[in-house]
Amino acid sequence: MTLRRNILTSWASHAVTLMVGLFLVRFIKDTLGDAGYGAWIFVNSIVGYATLLYFGFGAAVSRYTARHHALRDWPGLNRVLSSIFVIYGINGLFAIAAAGGVAAAAPLLSDWEGQSLREVRVVIVLLGGNAAVGLWGSVFGGVLIGIQRFDVYRSVQIVCTLLRLGLFVAGLHWRPSILSLAVASLAVTAAENLTYFVAARWLVPALRVSPRLASVGALRECFSFTAFNAVVLLSDFLIGLTDTVVIGCVLGTAATVPYYIALRLCQMVQTPLEHVAEVMLPKSAELQTRRQPAELRRLVLRGFGVSLLLLGGVMIGAAYFGDRLIRTWLGPEETDSPAILLVLLGAQLIALPLRVPKMTLLGLGRVRALALFNVVQATANLVLSLILIRHWGVIGVAWGTFLPALVCELGLLVPYTCRVLGLRVRDLLVQGVGPQLLPFAALWWYCEWMALVPWAETWPNLLLITGLGGSVLLAVRGAEHWWSQRWRQRRGMLTGEVWAQ
């Protein structure tokens, strides 16, 4: 019940984020224009490198919180969290200083296409402060994840997403500039992380985070885990965010817009499925502590199947109606984004379902192999993107993401995961992939039929068609699950009768 509650509240948070994101992308783009919006994307991509300052401790907070919480070891929990908080405090100050250096070098990064250089520099520094606040508060957000109170964690995110919407709209009406967006972002991040602190102290009364409780021994306890997890995060970052930096540096900031639109749509799909995988990290640490490997394998197969079902459904829908969605959302001028969207979704169709076993391995502490796999994939992604952008332009960067995902995830991650968890590849195919094939066929038939029906490209029509398509997918999967349960029960009854005779 707890796992289901966590996933449902995570999806509720995503639904709000999705609706707000759809509105804000169009609103900001129309308000600032392609040049201003491209500058905002480019600055965020550069400042996003502050994510590397987490040093892999983010997952460690959740993992060790889950372990110490299960054992009721409050002194151990406080030592670990206080030690990580000290590291984050230092890294936050470094993020602000580094942002100042990047701001000074801003003229070397781009011509900024009509943006005020002074304003760009102020925005970079503010976003550096935003990253620092996020670092300091993430310890308490990690505590909420570690004790599996995703309902509280996601509720805070929902409120702050709506607050960000209000401040972005008000700020751009007052002063349409990227500076207004930066100020609003910093204000929301501060409010969000302060709330995490209050909630964590309320739910874990024994929680104490203070520099006086920090110890070298506590850092040494989780160092091997965090060191390799930092490599995993670094490579994930290179895979996810470096593409827009490559495009901005090679083709200019305006060229990032069509790619970012497709990437943003992928992220809207990616986020709820990452929530499915995210709950596996503390859960796997808990099940490992309680020595329940069979339950862990069952959850992995279930999460893998759910992720594949939902993402495969999105992929089929995007193949038929992705261009109509983008035209309805942003206008007919975004002609490059639909093709980019399909390539990026293809990469996600491979990577996201496998994120469930990947996060499980992370919760079990198996980070060395994950680090190696991710480094290989991230390096191949960067090299291919730099090569293919010269020949194929922006869509070449998308192919530079797809091809390494195909090789590394299927060729390296799957065999290793099956060996560690005691699964067979056949288990993934039969229990994870097999049950989704009939729902995919039903959705494909529905999309073929709807593609032949003339309908106006409006939001009500798109939402209706999407809702009906999702209903077809889930109804067929539900009916298939019901029939398979009945068949197993009948088979068990027949087997019992045979043994009785």
Coordinates of C-alpha atoms in Angstrom, one line a residue:
M1 CA 0.0 0.0 0.0
T2 CA 2.9 2.4 0.8
L3 CA 4.5 1.7 -2.5
R4 CA 1.3 2.3 -4.4
R5 CA 0.6 5.5 -2.4
N6 CA 4.1 6.8 -3.2
I7 CA 3.7 6.1 -6.9
L8 CA 0.2 7.7 -7.1
T9 CA 1.3 10.9 -5.3
S10 CA 4.3 11.1 -7.5
W11 CA 2.1 10.9 -10.6
A12 CA -0.2 13.5 -9.2
S13 CA 2.8 15.8 -8.8
H14 CA 3.8 15.1 -12.3
A15 CA 0.3 15.8 -13.7
V16 CA 0.6 19.3 -12.2
T17 CA 4.1 19.7 -13.4
L18 CA 3.1 18.6 -16.9
M19 CA 0.2 21.1 -17.2
V20 CA 2.2 23.9 -15.8
G21 CA 5.1 23.0 -18.0
L22 CA 3.0 22.9 -21.2
F23 CA 1.7 26.4 -20.4
L24 CA 5.0 27.9 -19.4
V25 CA 7.0 26.8 -22.4
R26 CA 4.5 28.5 -24.8
F27 CA 4.0 31.5 -22.5
I28 CA 7.7 32.2 -22.0
K29 CA 8.5 31.5 -25.7
D30 CA 5.8 33.9 -26.8
T31 CA 6.8 36.6 -24.3
L32 CA 10.6 36.5 -24.7
G33 CA 10.8 35.3 -28.4
D34 CA 13.1 32.6 -29.7
A35 CA 16.2 34.6 -28.8
G36 CA 15.2 35.3 -25.2
Y37 CA 13.9 31.8 -24.6
G38 CA 17.0 30.3 -26.2
A39 CA 19.2 32.4 -23.9
W40 CA 17.2 31.2 -20.9
I41 CA 17.6 27.5 -22.0
F42 CA 21.3 28.0 -22.6
V43 CA 22.0 29.7 -19.3
N44 CA 20.1 27.0 -17.4
S45 CA 22.1 24.3 -19.3
I46 CA 25.4 25.9 -18.2
V47 CA 24.4 26.5 -14.6
G48 CA 23.0 23.0 -14.5
Y49 CA 26.6 21.7 -14.2
A50 CA 26.2 22.6 -10.6
T51 CA 24.4 19.3 -10.3
L52 CA 27.8 17.7 -10.3
L53 CA 28.4 19.3 -6.9
Y54 CA 26.1 16.7 -5.3
F55 CA 29.1 14.3 -5.6
G56 CA 26.7 11.4 -5.5
F57 CA 25.6 12.1 -1.9
G58 CA 22.0 12.7 -3.0
A59 CA 21.2 8.9 -3.4
A60 CA 23.4 8.3 -0.3
V61 CA 21.1 10.4 1.8
S62 CA 18.0 8.4 0.8
R63 CA 19.8 5.0 1.0
Y64 CA 21.4 5.5 4.4
T65 CA 18.2 7.2 5.8
A66 CA 16.2 4.2 4.8
R67 CA 18.8 1.8 6.4
H68 CA 19.1 3.8 9.7
H69 CA 15.4 4.5 9.9
A70 CA 14.6 0.8 9.5
L71 CA 17.1 0.0 12.4
R72 CA 16.0 3.0 14.4
D73 CA 19.6 4.1 14.6
W74 CA 19.2 7.8 15.2
P75 CA 22.8 8.7 16.2
G76 CA 24.1 7.0 13.1
L77 CA 21.5 8.8 10.9
N78 CA 22.4 12.2 12.3
R79 CA 26.1 11.6 11.9
V80 CA 25.7 10.7 8.2
L81 CA 23.3 13.6 7.4
S82 CA 25.4 16.2 9.3
S83 CA 28.5 15.1 7.5
I84 CA 26.8 15.3 4.1
F85 CA 25.3 18.7 5.0
V86 CA 28.8 20.1 5.7
I87 CA 30.0 18.9 2.3
Y88 CA 26.9 20.5 0.6
G89 CA 27.5 23.7 2.5
I90 CA 31.0 24.0 1.1
N91 CA 29.8 23.0 -2.4
G92 CA 27.0 25.6 -2.3
L93 CA 29.5 28.4 -1.7
F94 CA 31.6 27.0 -4.5
A95 CA 28.6 27.0 -6.8
I96 CA 28.0 30.7 -6.2
A97 CA 31.7 31.5 -6.8
A98 CA 31.8 29.4 -9.9
A99 CA 28.7 31.2 -11.2
G100 CA 30.5 34.5 -10.7
G101 CA 33.3 33.1 -12.9
V102 CA 31.0 32.0 -15.6
A103 CA 29.2 35.4 -15.5
A104 CA 32.6 37.1 -16.1
A105 CA 33.3 34.8 -19.0
A106 CA 29.8 35.2 -20.5
P107 CA 30.9 37.1 -23.7
L108 CA 33.1 34.1 -24.6
L109 CA 30.3 31.6 -24.4
S110 CA 27.8 33.2 -26.9
D111 CA 26.9 36.5 -28.5
W112 CA 23.5 36.2 -26.6
E113 CA 21.6 37.4 -29.7
G114 CA 20.3 40.8 -28.5
Q115 CA 20.2 40.0 -24.7
S116 CA 21.8 42.5 -22.3
L117 CA 25.2 41.2 -21.2
R118 CA 24.8 42.8 -17.8
E119 CA 21.4 41.1 -17.3
V120 CA 22.8 37.7 -18.5
R121 CA 25.6 38.0 -15.9
V122 CA 23.1 38.8 -13.1
V123 CA 20.9 35.8 -14.1
I124 CA 23.9 33.4 -14.1
V125 CA 24.8 34.5 -10.5
L126 CA 21.2 34.2 -9.3
L127 CA 20.9 30.8 -10.8
G128 CA 24.2 29.9 -9.1
G129 CA 22.6 30.9 -5.8
N130 CA 19.5 28.9 -6.7
A131 CA 21.8 25.8 -7.1
A132 CA 23.4 26.5 -3.8
V133 CA 20.0 26.7 -2.0
G134 CA 19.0 23.5 -3.7
L135 CA 22.1 21.8 -2.4
W136 CA 21.6 22.8 1.2
G137 CA 18.0 21.8 1.3
S138 CA 18.3 18.5 -0.6
V139 CA 19.5 16.8 2.6
F140 CA 16.1 17.2 4.1
G141 CA 14.3 16.3 0.9
G142 CA 16.4 13.2 0.8
V143 CA 15.2 12.3 4.3
L144 CA 11.6 12.4 3.2
I145 CA 12.4 10.1 0.3
G146 CA 14.5 7.8 2.6
I147 CA 11.6 7.3 5.0
Q148 CA 9.3 6.7 1.9
R149 CA 7.1 9.7 2.6
F150 CA 6.8 10.6 -1.1
D151 CA 3.3 11.9 -0.4
V152 CA 4.7 14.7 1.7
Y153 CA 7.7 15.3 -0.7
R154 CA 5.5 15.4 -3.8
S155 CA 2.8 17.6 -2.1
V156 CA 5.5 20.2 -1.4
Q157 CA 6.5 20.0 -5.1
I158 CA 2.9 20.5 -6.2
V159 CA 2.5 23.6 -4.2
C160 CA 5.9 25.0 -5.3
T161 CA 5.1 24.2 -8.9
L162 CA 2.0 26.3 -8.7
L163 CA 3.9 29.0 -6.9
R164 CA 6.5 29.0 -9.7
L165 CA 3.7 29.3 -12.2
G166 CA 2.2 32.4 -10.5
L167 CA 5.6 34.1 -10.0
F168 CA 6.7 33.4 -13.6
V169 CA 3.5 34.9 -15.1
A170 CA 3.5 37.9 -12.7
G171 CA 7.2 38.5 -13.3
L172 CA 7.0 38.4 -17.1
H173 CA 4.0 40.7 -17.1
W174 CA 5.9 43.1 -14.8
R175 CA 9.2 42.9 -16.7
P176 CA 9.5 40.5 -19.7
S177 CA 13.1 39.3 -19.3
I178 CA 15.1 36.3 -18.2
L179 CA 16.0 38.3 -15.0
S180 CA 12.4 38.0 -13.8
L181 CA 12.5 34.3 -14.3
A182 CA 15.8 34.0 -12.4
V183 CA 14.4 35.9 -9.4
A184 CA 11.2 33.9 -9.3
S185 CA 13.2 30.6 -9.5
L186 CA 15.4 31.6 -6.6
A187 CA 12.4 32.5 -4.4
V188 CA 10.5 29.3 -5.1
T189 CA 13.6 27.1 -4.5
A190 CA 14.2 28.8 -1.1
A191 CA 10.6 28.3 -0.1
E192 CA 10.6 24.6 -1.3
N193 CA 13.7 23.6 0.6
L194 CA 12.7 25.4 3.8
T195 CA 9.5 23.4 3.7
Y196 CA 11.5 20.1 3.3
F197 CA 13.5 21.1 6.4
V198 CA 10.3 21.7 8.5
A199 CA 8.6 18.4 7.2
A200 CA 11.7 16.3 7.9
R201 CA 12.0 17.6 11.4
W202 CA 8.3 17.0 12.0
L203 CA 8.3 13.4 10.7
V204 CA 11.6 12.3 12.2
P205 CA 11.7 14.1 15.7
A206 CA 15.1 12.6 16.5
L207 CA 16.6 14.2 13.4
R208 CA 19.5 16.6 14.2
V209 CA 21.7 18.1 11.5
S210 CA 24.6 20.1 12.8
P211 CA 28.3 20.6 11.8
R212 CA 29.2 19.5 15.3
L213 CA 27.8 16.0 14.6
A214 CA 29.8 15.6 11.3
S215 CA 32.5 13.0 11.4
V216 CA 35.1 11.7 9.0
G217 CA 34.0 8.2 9.9
A218 CA 30.5 8.8 8.7
L219 CA 31.8 10.1 5.4
R220 CA 34.1 7.1 5.1
E221 CA 31.2 4.8 5.7
C222 CA 29.4 6.0 2.6
F223 CA 32.4 7.2 0.5
S224 CA 32.7 4.1 -1.7
F225 CA 29.0 4.3 -2.6
T226 CA 29.0 8.1 -3.2
A227 CA 32.2 8.1 -5.2
F228 CA 30.9 5.7 -7.8
N229 CA 27.4 7.2 -7.7
A230 CA 29.0 10.6 -8.5
V231 CA 30.3 9.1 -11.6
V232 CA 26.8 7.7 -12.4
L233 CA 25.3 11.2 -11.9
L234 CA 28.1 12.8 -14.0
S235 CA 27.4 10.5 -16.9
D236 CA 23.6 10.9 -16.5
F237 CA 24.1 14.6 -16.6
L238 CA 26.2 14.5 -19.8
I239 CA 23.6 12.3 -21.4
G240 CA 20.7 14.5 -20.4
L241 CA 21.8 18.1 -20.5
T242 CA 25.0 18.5 -22.5
D243 CA 23.1 18.2 -25.8
T244 CA 21.7 21.7 -25.5
V245 CA 25.1 23.1 -24.6
V246 CA 26.6 21.4 -27.7
I247 CA 23.9 22.8 -29.9
G248 CA 24.2 26.3 -28.4
C249 CA 27.9 26.4 -28.8
V250 CA 28.0 25.0 -32.4
L251 CA 24.8 26.4 -33.9
G252 CA 23.8 29.3 -31.6
T253 CA 21.3 29.7 -28.8
A254 CA 18.3 30.0 -31.1
A255 CA 19.0 26.5 -32.5
T256 CA 18.4 25.0 -29.1
V257 CA 14.7 25.8 -29.2
P258 CA 13.4 23.0 -31.4
Y259 CA 15.6 20.5 -29.7
Y260 CA 14.6 21.7 -26.2
I261 CA 10.9 21.5 -27.2
A262 CA 11.3 17.9 -28.1
L263 CA 13.5 17.3 -25.0
R264 CA 10.9 19.0 -22.8
L265 CA 8.1 16.8 -24.0
C266 CA 10.3 13.7 -23.4
Q267 CA 11.0 15.0 -19.9
M268 CA 7.3 15.4 -19.2
V269 CA 6.9 11.7 -20.1
Q270 CA 10.1 10.7 -18.4
T271 CA 9.3 12.3 -15.0
P272 CA 6.4 10.0 -13.9
L273 CA 8.3 6.9 -15.0
E274 CA 11.4 8.1 -13.1
H275 CA 9.1 8.3 -10.1
V276 CA 8.3 4.6 -10.5
A277 CA 12.0 3.9 -10.5
E278 CA 12.8 6.4 -7.7
V279 CA 10.7 4.6 -5.1
M280 CA 12.9 1.5 -5.7
L281 CA 16.0 3.0 -4.2
P282 CA 14.9 3.2 -0.6
K283 CA 12.6 0.1 -1.0
S284 CA 15.5 -2.0 -2.2
A285 CA 17.7 -0.8 0.7
E286 CA 14.9 -1.7 3.1
L287 CA 14.3 -5.2 1.5
Q288 CA 18.0 -5.9 1.5
T289 CA 18.2 -5.1 5.2
R290 CA 15.2 -7.4 5.9
R291 CA 16.6 -10.1 3.5
Q292 CA 13.7 -10.4 1.1
P293 CA 15.2 -11.0 -2.3
A294 CA 12.1 -12.7 -3.8
E295 CA 10.0 -9.7 -3.0
L296 CA 12.6 -7.4 -4.5
R297 CA 12.6 -9.4 -7.8
R298 CA 8.8 -9.2 -8.0
L299 CA 8.8 -5.4 -7.5
V300 CA 11.5 -5.0 -10.2
L301 CA 9.6 -7.0 -12.8
R302 CA 6.4 -5.1 -11.9
G303 CA 8.0 -1.7 -12.2
F304 CA 9.8 -2.6 -15.4
G305 CA 6.5 -3.7 -17.0
V306 CA 4.6 -0.6 -15.9
S307 CA 7.3 1.7 -17.2
L308 CA 7.4 -0.2 -20.5
L309 CA 3.6 -0.1 -20.9
L310 CA 3.3 3.6 -20.3
L311 CA 6.3 4.7 -22.4
G312 CA 5.5 2.3 -25.2
G313 CA 2.0 3.8 -25.3
V314 CA 3.4 7.3 -25.5
M315 CA 5.8 6.3 -28.3
I316 CA 2.9 4.9 -30.4
G317 CA 0.8 8.0 -29.8
A318 CA 3.7 10.3 -30.6
A319 CA 4.4 8.5 -33.9
Y320 CA 0.8 9.2 -35.0
F321 CA 0.0 12.6 -33.4
G322 CA 3.3 14.1 -32.1
D323 CA 3.4 16.6 -35.0
R324 CA -0.2 17.7 -34.3
L325 CA 0.5 18.1 -30.6
I326 CA 3.5 20.4 -31.3
R327 CA 1.6 22.4 -33.9
T328 CA -1.3 22.9 -31.5
W329 CA 1.0 23.7 -28.6
L330 CA 3.5 26.1 -30.3
G331 CA 2.3 26.8 -33.8
P332 CA 3.1 25.4 -37.2
E333 CA 6.6 26.9 -37.3
E334 CA 8.1 24.2 -35.2
T335 CA 8.7 21.8 -38.0
D336 CA 11.9 20.1 -36.7
S337 CA 10.7 19.1 -33.3
P338 CA 8.4 16.1 -34.2
A339 CA 11.3 14.2 -35.8
I340 CA 13.6 15.0 -32.9
L341 CA 10.9 13.9 -30.5
L342 CA 10.5 10.4 -32.0
V343 CA 14.3 9.8 -31.9
L344 CA 14.6 10.9 -28.2
L345 CA 11.5 8.9 -27.3
G346 CA 13.1 5.9 -28.9
A347 CA 16.1 6.3 -26.6
Q348 CA 13.8 6.6 -23.6
L349 CA 11.8 3.5 -24.6
I350 CA 15.1 1.6 -24.1
A351 CA 16.5 3.4 -21.1
L352 CA 13.5 4.3 -18.8
P353 CA 12.1 0.8 -18.2
L354 CA 15.6 -0.3 -17.3
R355 CA 15.9 2.6 -14.8
V356 CA 13.8 0.5 -12.4
P357 CA 16.4 -2.3 -12.1
K358 CA 19.1 0.4 -12.2
M359 CA 17.8 2.3 -9.2
T360 CA 17.4 -1.1 -7.5
L361 CA 21.1 -1.8 -8.0
L362 CA 21.8 1.6 -6.7
G363 CA 19.8 0.9 -3.5
L364 CA 21.7 -2.3 -3.1
G365 CA 25.0 -0.5 -3.3
R366 CA 26.0 -1.9 -6.7
V367 CA 27.4 1.3 -8.1
R368 CA 30.7 0.4 -9.6
A369 CA 29.3 -1.4 -12.7
L370 CA 26.6 1.3 -13.1
A371 CA 29.3 3.9 -13.1
L372 CA 31.3 2.1 -15.8
F373 CA 28.2 1.6 -18.0
N374 CA 27.1 5.2 -17.7
V375 CA 30.6 6.6 -18.4
V376 CA 30.8 4.5 -21.6
Q377 CA 27.3 5.7 -22.7
A378 CA 27.9 9.3 -21.8
T379 CA 31.2 9.4 -23.6
A380 CA 29.8 7.8 -26.7
N381 CA 26.8 10.2 -26.5
L382 CA 29.1 13.3 -26.4
V383 CA 31.4 12.1 -29.2
L384 CA 28.6 11.1 -31.5
S385 CA 26.7 14.3 -30.9
L386 CA 29.8 16.4 -31.8
I387 CA 30.3 14.4 -35.0
L388 CA 26.7 14.1 -36.2
I389 CA 25.8 17.7 -35.5
R390 CA 28.3 18.7 -38.2
H391 CA 26.5 16.5 -40.8
W392 CA 22.8 16.3 -39.8
G393 CA 22.4 19.4 -37.6
V394 CA 20.2 19.3 -34.5
I395 CA 18.6 15.9 -35.2
G396 CA 22.1 14.4 -35.4
V397 CA 22.4 15.3 -31.7
A398 CA 19.3 13.2 -31.0
W399 CA 20.7 10.2 -32.9
G400 CA 23.9 10.7 -30.8
T401 CA 21.7 10.0 -27.7
F402 CA 19.7 7.1 -29.2
L403 CA 22.6 4.9 -30.5
P404 CA 24.6 4.7 -27.2
A405 CA 21.4 3.9 -25.3
L406 CA 20.6 1.1 -27.6
V407 CA 24.1 -0.5 -27.2
C408 CA 24.9 0.2 -23.6
E409 CA 21.5 -0.4 -21.9
L410 CA 20.7 -3.6 -23.8
G411 CA 24.2 -5.0 -24.2
L412 CA 25.7 -4.1 -20.8
L413 CA 23.1 -3.3 -18.2
V414 CA 20.5 -6.0 -18.9
P415 CA 23.0 -9.0 -18.5
Y416 CA 24.5 -7.5 -15.4
T417 CA 21.2 -6.7 -13.8
C418 CA 19.8 -10.2 -14.4
R419 CA 23.0 -11.8 -12.9
V420 CA 22.9 -9.6 -9.7
L421 CA 19.2 -9.9 -9.0
G422 CA 19.0 -13.6 -9.8
L423 CA 16.7 -12.9 -12.8
R424 CA 16.9 -14.4 -16.3
V425 CA 16.6 -12.4 -19.5
R426 CA 13.6 -14.7 -20.2
D427 CA 11.9 -13.4 -17.0
L428 CA 12.2 -9.8 -18.3
L429 CA 10.8 -10.8 -21.7
V430 CA 8.0 -13.1 -20.5
Q431 CA 6.9 -11.2 -17.4
G432 CA 8.0 -7.6 -18.3
V433 CA 7.6 -7.3 -22.1
G434 CA 5.2 -10.1 -23.0
P435 CA 2.1 -8.7 -21.2
Q436 CA 2.4 -5.4 -22.9
L437 CA 2.3 -6.6 -26.5
L438 CA -1.5 -7.0 -26.7
P439 CA -2.2 -3.5 -25.2
F440 CA 0.3 -2.1 -27.7
A441 CA -1.5 -3.8 -30.6
A442 CA -4.8 -2.5 -29.4
L443 CA -3.5 1.1 -29.1
W444 CA -1.8 0.8 -32.6
W445 CA -5.2 -0.2 -34.1
Y446 CA -6.9 2.7 -32.3
C447 CA -4.3 5.2 -33.6
E448 CA -4.6 3.9 -37.1
W449 CA -8.3 4.4 -37.0
M450 CA -8.1 7.9 -35.5
A451 CA -5.5 8.9 -38.0
L452 CA -8.1 8.3 -40.8
V453 CA -10.8 10.4 -39.1
P454 CA -10.7 14.1 -39.9
W455 CA -10.6 16.3 -36.7
A456 CA -9.6 19.8 -35.9
E457 CA -6.2 20.3 -34.2
T458 CA -7.5 21.8 -30.9
W459 CA -6.6 21.1 -27.3
P460 CA -10.1 19.6 -26.5
N461 CA -9.8 17.2 -29.4
L462 CA -6.2 16.3 -28.5
L463 CA -7.0 15.6 -24.9
L464 CA -10.0 13.5 -25.9
I465 CA -8.1 11.4 -28.3
T466 CA -5.2 11.0 -25.8
G467 CA -7.6 10.0 -23.0
L468 CA -9.4 7.5 -25.2
G469 CA -6.1 6.0 -26.3
G470 CA -4.9 5.7 -22.7
S471 CA -8.2 4.1 -21.8
V472 CA -7.8 1.5 -24.6
L473 CA -4.2 0.7 -23.5
L474 CA -5.1 0.4 -19.8
A475 CA -8.4 -1.4 -20.4
V476 CA -6.8 -4.1 -22.5
R477 CA -3.9 -4.5 -20.1
G478 CA -6.4 -4.7 -17.2
A479 CA -8.5 -7.3 -19.0
E480 CA -5.4 -9.3 -19.8
H481 CA -4.2 -9.2 -16.2
W482 CA -7.7 -10.3 -15.0
W483 CA -7.7 -13.2 -17.4
S484 CA -4.2 -14.4 -16.6
Q485 CA -5.1 -14.3 -12.8
R486 CA -8.2 -16.4 -13.5
W487 CA -6.2 -18.8 -15.6
R488 CA -3.5 -19.2 -12.9
Q489 CA -6.2 -19.8 -10.2
R490 CA -8.0 -22.4 -12.4
R491 CA -4.6 -24.1 -13.2
G492 CA -3.8 -24.2 -9.5
M493 CA -7.2 -25.7 -8.7
L494 CA -6.7 -28.4 -11.4
T495 CA -3.2 -29.1 -10.2
G496 CA -4.5 -29.5 -6.6
E497 CA -7.3 -31.9 -7.8
V498 CA -4.7 -34.0 -9.6
W499 CA -2.5 -34.2 -6.5
A500 CA -5.6 -35.0 -4.4
Q501 CA -6.4 -37.9 -6.7

